[in-house]
XYZ file of C-alpha atoms in Angstrom:
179
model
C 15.997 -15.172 -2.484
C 12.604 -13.493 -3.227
C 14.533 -10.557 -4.774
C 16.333 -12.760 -6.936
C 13.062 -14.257 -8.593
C 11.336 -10.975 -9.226
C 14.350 -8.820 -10.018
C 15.142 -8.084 -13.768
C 19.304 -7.601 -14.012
C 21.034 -5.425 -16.556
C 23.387 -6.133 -18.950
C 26.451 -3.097 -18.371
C 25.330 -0.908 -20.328
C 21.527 -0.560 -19.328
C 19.963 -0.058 -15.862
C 18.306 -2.515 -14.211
C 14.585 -2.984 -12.765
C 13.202 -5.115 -9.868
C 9.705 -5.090 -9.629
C 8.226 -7.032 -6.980
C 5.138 -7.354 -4.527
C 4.933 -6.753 -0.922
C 2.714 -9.366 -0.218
C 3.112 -10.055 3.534
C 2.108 -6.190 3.643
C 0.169 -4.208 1.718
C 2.280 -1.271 0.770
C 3.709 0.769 -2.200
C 7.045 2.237 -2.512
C 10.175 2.924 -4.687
C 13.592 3.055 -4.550
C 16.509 4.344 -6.376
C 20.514 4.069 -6.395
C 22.537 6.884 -6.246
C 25.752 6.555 -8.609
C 26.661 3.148 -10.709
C 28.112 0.820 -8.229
C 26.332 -2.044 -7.425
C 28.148 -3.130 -4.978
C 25.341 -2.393 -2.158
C 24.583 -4.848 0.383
C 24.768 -8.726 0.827
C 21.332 -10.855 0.738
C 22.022 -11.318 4.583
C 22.247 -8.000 6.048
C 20.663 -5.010 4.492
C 22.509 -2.358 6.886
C 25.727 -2.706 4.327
C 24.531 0.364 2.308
C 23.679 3.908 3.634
C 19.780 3.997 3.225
C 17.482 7.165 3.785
C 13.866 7.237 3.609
C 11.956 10.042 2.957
C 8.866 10.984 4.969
C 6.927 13.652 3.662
C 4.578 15.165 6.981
C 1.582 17.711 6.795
C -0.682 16.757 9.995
C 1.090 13.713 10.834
C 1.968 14.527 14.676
C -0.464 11.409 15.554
C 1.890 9.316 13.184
C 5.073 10.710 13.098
C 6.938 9.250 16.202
C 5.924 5.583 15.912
C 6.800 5.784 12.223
C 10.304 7.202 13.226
C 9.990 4.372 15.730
C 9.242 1.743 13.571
C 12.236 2.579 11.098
C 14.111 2.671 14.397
C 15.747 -1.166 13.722
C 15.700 -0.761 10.032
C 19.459 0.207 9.616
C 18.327 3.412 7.893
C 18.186 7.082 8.110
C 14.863 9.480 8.096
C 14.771 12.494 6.511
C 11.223 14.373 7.644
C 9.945 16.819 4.820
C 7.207 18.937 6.968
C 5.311 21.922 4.791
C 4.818 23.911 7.548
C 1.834 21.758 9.333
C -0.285 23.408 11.531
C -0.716 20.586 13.735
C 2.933 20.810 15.077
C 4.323 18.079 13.322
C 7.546 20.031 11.984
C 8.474 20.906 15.674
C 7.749 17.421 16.667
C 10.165 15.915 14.083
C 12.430 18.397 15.456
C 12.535 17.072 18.787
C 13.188 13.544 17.387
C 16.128 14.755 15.593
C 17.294 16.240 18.543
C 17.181 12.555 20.404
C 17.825 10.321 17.387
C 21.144 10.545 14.912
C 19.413 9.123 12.024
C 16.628 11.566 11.891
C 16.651 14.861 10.322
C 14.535 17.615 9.218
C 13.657 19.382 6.141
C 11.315 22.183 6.624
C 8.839 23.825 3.944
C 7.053 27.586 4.150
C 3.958 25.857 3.191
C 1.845 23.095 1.773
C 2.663 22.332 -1.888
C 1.369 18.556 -2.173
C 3.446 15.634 -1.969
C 5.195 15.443 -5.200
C 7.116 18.369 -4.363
C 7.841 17.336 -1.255
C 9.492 14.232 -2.277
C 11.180 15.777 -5.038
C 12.479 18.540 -2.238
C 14.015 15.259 -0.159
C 15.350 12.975 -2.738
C 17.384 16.760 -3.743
C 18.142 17.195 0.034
C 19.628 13.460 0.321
C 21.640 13.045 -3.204
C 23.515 16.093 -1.949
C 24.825 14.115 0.733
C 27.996 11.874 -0.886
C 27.221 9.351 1.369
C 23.515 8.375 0.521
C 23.667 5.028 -1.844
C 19.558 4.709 -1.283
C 16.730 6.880 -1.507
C 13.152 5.159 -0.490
C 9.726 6.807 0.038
C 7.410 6.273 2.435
C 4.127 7.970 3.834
C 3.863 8.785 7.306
C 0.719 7.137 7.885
C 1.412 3.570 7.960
C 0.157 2.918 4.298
C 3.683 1.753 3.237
C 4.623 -0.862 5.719
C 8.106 0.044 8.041
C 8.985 -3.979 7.317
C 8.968 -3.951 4.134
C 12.364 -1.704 3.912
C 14.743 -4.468 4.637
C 13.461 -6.193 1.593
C 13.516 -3.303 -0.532
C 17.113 -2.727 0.593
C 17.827 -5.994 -0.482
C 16.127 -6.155 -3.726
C 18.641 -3.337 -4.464
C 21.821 -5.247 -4.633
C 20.402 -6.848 -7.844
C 19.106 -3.999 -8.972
C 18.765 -0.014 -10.007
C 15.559 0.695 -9.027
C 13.157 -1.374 -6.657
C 9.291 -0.855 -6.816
C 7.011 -2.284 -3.995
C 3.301 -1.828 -5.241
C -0.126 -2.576 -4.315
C -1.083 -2.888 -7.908
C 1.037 -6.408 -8.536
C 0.001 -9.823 -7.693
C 0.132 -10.298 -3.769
C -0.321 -6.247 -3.513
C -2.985 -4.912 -1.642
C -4.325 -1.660 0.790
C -7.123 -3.855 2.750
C -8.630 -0.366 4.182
C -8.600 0.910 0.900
C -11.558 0.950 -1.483
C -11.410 0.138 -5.295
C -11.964 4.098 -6.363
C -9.037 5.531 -4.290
């Protein structure tokens, strides 16, 4: 019902735009549809669409594995984007493909920031047909793993879903003002 009072609908013939705080975490994130259909997922389970999160990695072996962990129950898929980290992440999120289905691998030659790197999964996972969602997440536990049900949600009502610390409710508690 949350998702309902923040989300902005469309009209046909424009997209739509939910914009909405995270406020029992402290997180930001977005989301985006792939294709027009809106016919997603139900306000009771969130598992009805086929959801994909990306998780950009360089030096994020402490992280990695509970994050993977904590999407676990989420009904979606992980796609890792490692640039080559020196810390063994990229082989790490290897081995957790190998043991998990819904976990996959993307690897980079090197380090080219984390713009690219997103950009470099959302091309990865619209190439798949069956990918309705895209969401973005950081490895290190700044975007909270909870939140993605609701995001998922907020989806069926809308185009593109946007958890932030910057609204009302929004926060980073660990985070000073300047960052």
């Amino acid at each position: 019902e949350a998702a309902r009072r923040y989300a902005i609908t469309r009209n046909d013939a424009w997209p739509s735009i939910s914009s909405r705080s995270a406020s029992s975490s402290s997180w930001s994130a977005t989301s985006a549809l792939r294709g027009s259909d809106l016919v997603l997922a139900t306000h009771s389970d969130h598992r009805g669409v086929k959801a994909v999160v990306c998780l950009p990695t360089y030096n994020e072996r402490e992280n990695l594995e509970r994050m993977v962990a904590a999407l676990a129950d989420k009904g979606v898929s992980v796609l890792v984007i490692d640039d080559n980290s020196p810390d063994g992440t990229g082989r790490l999120a290897d081995d957790l493909a190998a043991r998990n289905g819904n976990v996959a691998v993307l690897h980079r030659a090197r380090k080219e920031g984390l713009g690219p790197a997103y950009l470099a999964g959302f091309k990865h996972v619209l190439a798949d047909q069956e990918a309705e969602l895209v969401l973005e997440m950081d490895a290190d536990f700044s975007h909270d793993p909870n939140d993605v049900p609701r995001l998922i949600e907020a989806a069926h009502d809308a185009d593109l879903v946007l958890g932030s610390r910057y609204v009302e409710g929004g926060s980073i508690g660990s985070w000073g003002l300047v960052r």
